Amino acid sequence: MRFFLFILWLLHWLPLPVLGRLGKCLGTVCYYMMKNRRHIALTNLRLCFPDIPEKERRKIAREHFQGYGRSILERGILWWAPVERIKKLIHVEPAVPFDDTQAGPVIFLCPHFVCLEMPGAIITMGSPGCSIYTQQKNRIFDEMLRKGRMRFHDTVLLFSRSQGIKPIIRALHKNIPFLMLPDMDFGSRDAEFVPFFGQPAATLVAPSRLAAATHAKVIPVVATFLPDYRGWKVKFYPAWENFPDKDNWTSAKRMNEFIEQCILETPSEYLWTHRRFKTRPEGYPKVYPDKE
């Protein structure tokens, strides 16, 4: 791992077009070598896009691996490059809503696109922040990942999922914005089965519960690649009005529909290698082999 991080550090000095192309090559190799993850991606794409040809689904899956490979190598820029270089590479639309974060509690909803590290970086360059953090199995990589996410501001709080919701509520009451990744399958607890491209998906209800408990604004943010290896685009959407909705299921449905629309804009950049449909309603067959 130390050797890998050393290589990553060396590569971050390269111009982004060179680094991005190397990452794309890495992703292509992973597509052919990581059979299990490729199978998960193709399964998800078949469930979500049953009407498009298999050849097109495989093309999306391959491009997804290429984008993921890019994100691995390009992460070195976030970890070690000067802030001035990073700011030049991140195009923000329309602007980071710092006025909102200073005025009251804000929850940034950040779906799992391959460039998901970029919103946290650009937010914490001008504001404190907090998020949920999953400890990595490798101690050295875990330490580097934590340092990378905390490097831009003195107040960046990384909570473990086992700590529950209370630390997040306390942070929000202090006007520390919470960056939330809302679209992973953590089981049926604290979740509702809500359609995701027509498939029932265990969807977290924490966004609506947090918003109700703290009266926080909910602002979606999505990060994608800029064309021609010019950097990354971080788009902040208007705060959702009248959120949460009348119940958790309706709120979760609204969130999934938003994520679907974002995926349709850049389908290959969504995290298809996640087992989004791991938890199934009673009577529904499993879609992934147990060994995966």
Coordinates of C-alpha atoms in Angstrom, one line a residue:
M1 CA 0.0 0.0 0.0
R2 CA 2.9 2.4 0.8
F3 CA 4.3 1.7 -2.7
F4 CA 0.9 2.3 -4.3
L5 CA 0.5 5.6 -2.5
F6 CA 4.0 6.6 -3.5
I7 CA 3.1 5.9 -7.2
L8 CA -0.1 7.9 -6.8
W9 CA 1.9 10.8 -5.3
L10 CA 4.3 10.7 -8.3
L11 CA 1.5 10.6 -10.8
H12 CA -0.3 13.6 -9.4
W13 CA 2.4 15.8 -10.8
L14 CA 1.3 14.9 -14.3
P15 CA -0.9 17.1 -16.4
L16 CA -4.5 16.0 -15.9
P17 CA -5.0 14.9 -19.6
V18 CA -2.1 12.5 -19.2
L19 CA -3.2 11.3 -15.7
G20 CA -6.8 10.9 -16.9
R21 CA -5.8 8.7 -19.9
L22 CA -3.7 6.5 -17.7
G23 CA -6.7 6.2 -15.3
K24 CA -8.9 5.2 -18.3
C25 CA -6.4 2.5 -19.2
L26 CA -6.4 1.2 -15.6
G27 CA -10.2 1.1 -15.7
T28 CA -10.2 -0.9 -18.9
V29 CA -7.9 -3.5 -17.4
C30 CA -10.1 -3.7 -14.3
Y31 CA -13.2 -4.2 -16.5
Y32 CA -11.7 -7.3 -17.9
M33 CA -10.0 -8.6 -14.8
M34 CA -12.6 -7.9 -12.1
K35 CA -15.2 -10.4 -13.2
N36 CA -17.4 -10.2 -10.1
R37 CA -17.6 -6.4 -10.2
R38 CA -18.3 -6.5 -13.9
H39 CA -21.1 -8.9 -13.3
I40 CA -22.6 -6.7 -10.7
A41 CA -22.5 -3.7 -13.0
L42 CA -24.1 -5.5 -15.9
T43 CA -26.8 -6.9 -13.6
N44 CA -27.6 -3.5 -12.4
L45 CA -27.7 -2.1 -15.9
R46 CA -30.0 -4.9 -17.1
L47 CA -32.4 -4.2 -14.2
C48 CA -32.4 -0.5 -14.7
F49 CA -32.3 -0.4 -18.6
P50 CA -34.0 -3.6 -19.8
D51 CA -35.0 -2.0 -23.1
I52 CA -31.5 -1.1 -24.4
P53 CA -29.3 -3.6 -26.3
E54 CA -26.9 -5.7 -24.3
K55 CA -24.1 -4.3 -26.4
E56 CA -24.9 -0.8 -25.2
R57 CA -25.1 -1.9 -21.6
R58 CA -21.7 -3.4 -21.9
K59 CA -20.4 -0.2 -23.4
I60 CA -21.8 1.8 -20.4
A61 CA -20.2 -0.7 -18.0
R62 CA -16.8 -0.5 -19.6
E63 CA -16.9 3.3 -19.6
H64 CA -17.9 3.2 -16.0
F65 CA -14.8 1.2 -15.1
Q66 CA -12.7 3.6 -17.1
G67 CA -14.2 6.5 -15.2
Y68 CA -13.6 4.8 -11.9
G69 CA -10.0 4.1 -12.9
R70 CA -9.7 7.8 -13.6
S71 CA -11.1 8.8 -10.3
I72 CA -8.6 6.6 -8.4
L73 CA -5.6 8.2 -10.1
E74 CA -7.0 11.7 -10.1
R75 CA -7.7 11.5 -6.3
G76 CA -3.9 12.1 -5.9
I77 CA -4.5 15.7 -7.1
L78 CA -7.1 16.2 -4.3
W79 CA -4.7 14.7 -1.7
W80 CA -1.4 16.5 -2.6
A81 CA -1.8 19.2 -5.2
P82 CA -1.9 22.9 -4.3
V83 CA -5.4 24.3 -3.7
E84 CA -4.9 26.8 -6.5
R85 CA -4.4 23.9 -9.0
I86 CA -7.5 22.1 -7.7
K87 CA -9.7 25.2 -7.9
K88 CA -8.7 25.7 -11.6
L89 CA -9.8 22.1 -12.4
I90 CA -13.2 22.2 -10.6
H91 CA -15.9 24.1 -12.5
V92 CA -18.7 24.9 -10.1
E93 CA -22.3 25.5 -11.3
P94 CA -23.7 28.0 -10.4
A95 CA -21.7 28.5 -7.2
V96 CA -21.1 26.9 -3.8
P97 CA -24.0 28.0 -1.7
F98 CA -22.0 29.3 1.2
D99 CA -24.7 31.9 2.1
D100 CA -27.0 29.0 2.8
T101 CA -24.5 27.1 4.9
Q102 CA -23.8 30.2 7.0
A103 CA -27.5 31.0 7.4
G104 CA -28.7 27.6 8.8
P105 CA -28.4 23.9 8.7
V106 CA -27.7 22.4 5.2
I107 CA -27.7 18.8 4.0
F108 CA -25.9 18.3 0.7
L109 CA -27.2 15.2 -1.0
C110 CA -24.4 13.7 -3.1
P111 CA -25.3 10.6 -5.1
H112 CA -22.7 8.0 -5.9
F113 CA -21.1 9.2 -9.1
V114 CA -17.4 8.4 -9.7
C115 CA -16.3 12.0 -9.0
L116 CA -18.0 12.1 -5.6
E117 CA -14.8 13.3 -3.8
M118 CA -15.0 16.7 -5.6
P119 CA -18.1 18.2 -3.8
G120 CA -16.6 17.6 -0.4
A121 CA -13.3 19.2 -1.5
I122 CA -14.9 22.3 -2.9
I123 CA -17.3 22.7 0.0
T124 CA -14.6 22.4 2.7
M125 CA -12.4 24.9 0.9
G126 CA -14.7 27.6 2.2
S127 CA -16.7 26.0 5.0
P128 CA -16.6 23.4 7.7
G129 CA -18.3 20.1 6.9
C130 CA -19.2 16.7 8.2
S131 CA -20.0 13.3 6.6
I132 CA -20.3 9.6 7.4
Y133 CA -17.0 7.7 7.0
T134 CA -16.5 4.0 6.5
Q135 CA -13.2 2.8 8.0
Q136 CA -11.0 1.1 5.4
K137 CA -9.6 -2.3 5.9
N138 CA -6.0 -1.2 5.2
R139 CA -4.8 1.1 8.0
I140 CA -2.3 3.0 5.8
F141 CA -4.9 3.7 3.1
D142 CA -7.5 4.6 5.8
E143 CA -5.2 7.2 7.3
M144 CA -4.4 8.7 3.9
L145 CA -8.1 8.9 2.9
R146 CA -9.0 10.6 6.1
K147 CA -6.2 13.1 5.7
G148 CA -7.2 13.8 2.1
R149 CA -10.8 14.5 3.1
M150 CA -9.8 16.7 6.0
R151 CA -7.0 18.8 4.4
F152 CA -9.0 21.8 3.3
H153 CA -10.5 23.0 6.6
D154 CA -9.8 22.8 10.3
T155 CA -13.4 21.6 11.0
V156 CA -14.1 18.5 9.0
L157 CA -15.9 15.9 11.1
L158 CA -16.0 12.3 9.9
F159 CA -18.6 10.2 11.8
S160 CA -18.8 6.4 11.7
R161 CA -22.2 4.9 10.9
S162 CA -22.2 3.2 14.3
Q163 CA -22.4 6.6 16.0
G164 CA -25.9 7.1 14.8
I165 CA -27.7 10.3 13.9
K166 CA -27.1 12.3 17.0
P167 CA -23.6 13.7 16.2
I168 CA -24.9 14.7 12.8
I169 CA -27.8 16.6 14.3
R170 CA -25.5 18.4 16.7
A171 CA -23.2 19.4 13.8
L172 CA -26.2 20.7 11.8
H173 CA -27.4 22.8 14.7
K174 CA -23.9 24.4 14.7
N175 CA -24.3 25.2 11.0
I176 CA -21.8 22.6 9.9
P177 CA -23.2 21.2 6.6
F178 CA -23.6 17.5 6.2
L179 CA -22.5 15.8 3.0
M180 CA -24.7 12.8 2.6
L181 CA -24.4 9.9 0.2
P182 CA -28.0 8.7 0.2
D183 CA -28.1 6.0 -2.4
M184 CA -26.5 2.8 -1.0
D185 CA -28.2 -0.4 0.2
F186 CA -27.6 -0.8 3.9
G187 CA -30.4 -3.2 4.4
S188 CA -34.1 -2.8 5.2
R189 CA -33.5 -1.1 8.6
D190 CA -34.3 2.7 8.4
A191 CA -35.2 2.2 4.7
E192 CA -38.2 2.0 2.5
F193 CA -38.5 -0.1 -0.7
V194 CA -38.9 2.6 -3.3
P195 CA -38.7 2.3 -7.1
F196 CA -35.3 3.0 -8.7
F197 CA -35.6 2.7 -12.4
G198 CA -38.7 0.6 -11.8
Q199 CA -37.0 -1.8 -9.4
P200 CA -37.7 -1.9 -5.6
A201 CA -34.6 -0.6 -3.9
A202 CA -34.0 -0.3 -0.1
T203 CA -33.7 3.5 0.1
L204 CA -32.5 5.4 3.2
V205 CA -35.1 7.6 4.9
A206 CA -32.4 9.4 6.8
P207 CA -32.5 12.5 4.5
S208 CA -36.1 13.2 5.3
R209 CA -35.7 12.4 9.0
L210 CA -32.7 14.7 9.3
A211 CA -34.3 17.5 7.4
A212 CA -37.4 17.2 9.6
A213 CA -35.4 17.1 12.9
T214 CA -33.1 20.0 12.1
H215 CA -35.2 22.1 9.6
A216 CA -32.2 21.9 7.3
K217 CA -32.2 22.9 3.7
V218 CA -31.6 19.9 1.4
I219 CA -29.4 20.9 -1.6
P220 CA -28.5 18.2 -4.1
V221 CA -25.0 18.2 -5.6
V222 CA -23.6 16.1 -8.4
A223 CA -20.0 15.8 -9.7
T224 CA -19.1 14.7 -13.2
F225 CA -16.1 14.8 -15.6
L226 CA -15.6 17.8 -17.8
P227 CA -15.0 16.9 -21.5
D228 CA -11.5 16.4 -22.9
Y229 CA -9.9 15.8 -19.5
R230 CA -10.3 19.4 -18.5
G231 CA -11.3 18.6 -14.9
W232 CA -14.6 18.1 -13.1
K233 CA -17.9 19.8 -12.9
V234 CA -19.7 20.2 -9.5
K235 CA -23.3 21.2 -9.9
F236 CA -25.3 22.5 -7.0
Y237 CA -29.0 22.3 -7.6
P238 CA -31.6 24.6 -5.9
A239 CA -32.7 23.6 -2.4
W240 CA -35.7 21.3 -2.5
E241 CA -38.9 23.1 -1.5
N242 CA -41.4 21.4 0.9
F243 CA -38.9 18.7 1.8
P244 CA -39.5 16.3 3.5
D245 CA -42.8 15.4 1.8
K246 CA -45.8 14.0 3.6
D247 CA -44.1 10.8 4.5
N248 CA -40.7 9.0 4.3
W249 CA -41.7 6.9 1.3
T250 CA -42.8 9.9 -0.8
S251 CA -39.6 11.8 0.2
A252 CA -37.4 8.8 -0.8
K253 CA -39.3 8.4 -4.1
R254 CA -38.6 12.1 -4.9
M255 CA -34.9 11.6 -4.1
N256 CA -34.6 8.5 -6.3
E257 CA -36.4 10.2 -9.2
F258 CA -33.9 13.0 -9.0
I259 CA -30.9 10.6 -9.0
E260 CA -32.5 8.8 -12.0
Q261 CA -32.6 12.0 -14.0
C262 CA -28.9 12.7 -13.1
I263 CA -27.9 9.2 -14.2
L264 CA -29.6 9.6 -17.6
E265 CA -27.4 12.7 -18.2
T266 CA -24.1 10.7 -17.7
P267 CA -25.1 7.0 -17.3
S268 CA -21.5 5.6 -17.3
E269 CA -20.4 7.8 -14.3
Y270 CA -22.9 6.3 -11.8
L271 CA -21.5 3.7 -9.4
W272 CA -22.9 0.6 -11.1
T273 CA -20.5 -1.7 -9.2
H274 CA -22.4 -1.2 -6.0
R275 CA -25.0 -3.9 -5.2
R276 CA -27.9 -1.5 -5.2
F277 CA -30.5 -4.2 -5.2
K278 CA -28.8 -6.5 -2.6
T279 CA -31.8 -6.2 -0.2
R280 CA -35.0 -7.4 -1.8
P281 CA -38.6 -7.3 -0.7
E282 CA -40.2 -10.5 0.5
G283 CA -40.9 -12.8 -2.5
Y284 CA -38.4 -11.2 -4.8
P285 CA -35.5 -13.4 -6.0
K286 CA -31.9 -12.4 -5.3
V287 CA -30.1 -10.8 -8.2
Y288 CA -26.5 -11.3 -7.1
P289 CA -24.7 -14.6 -6.3
D290 CA -24.0 -15.0 -2.6
K291 CA -20.2 -15.2 -3.2
E292 CA -20.2 -11.6 -4.4

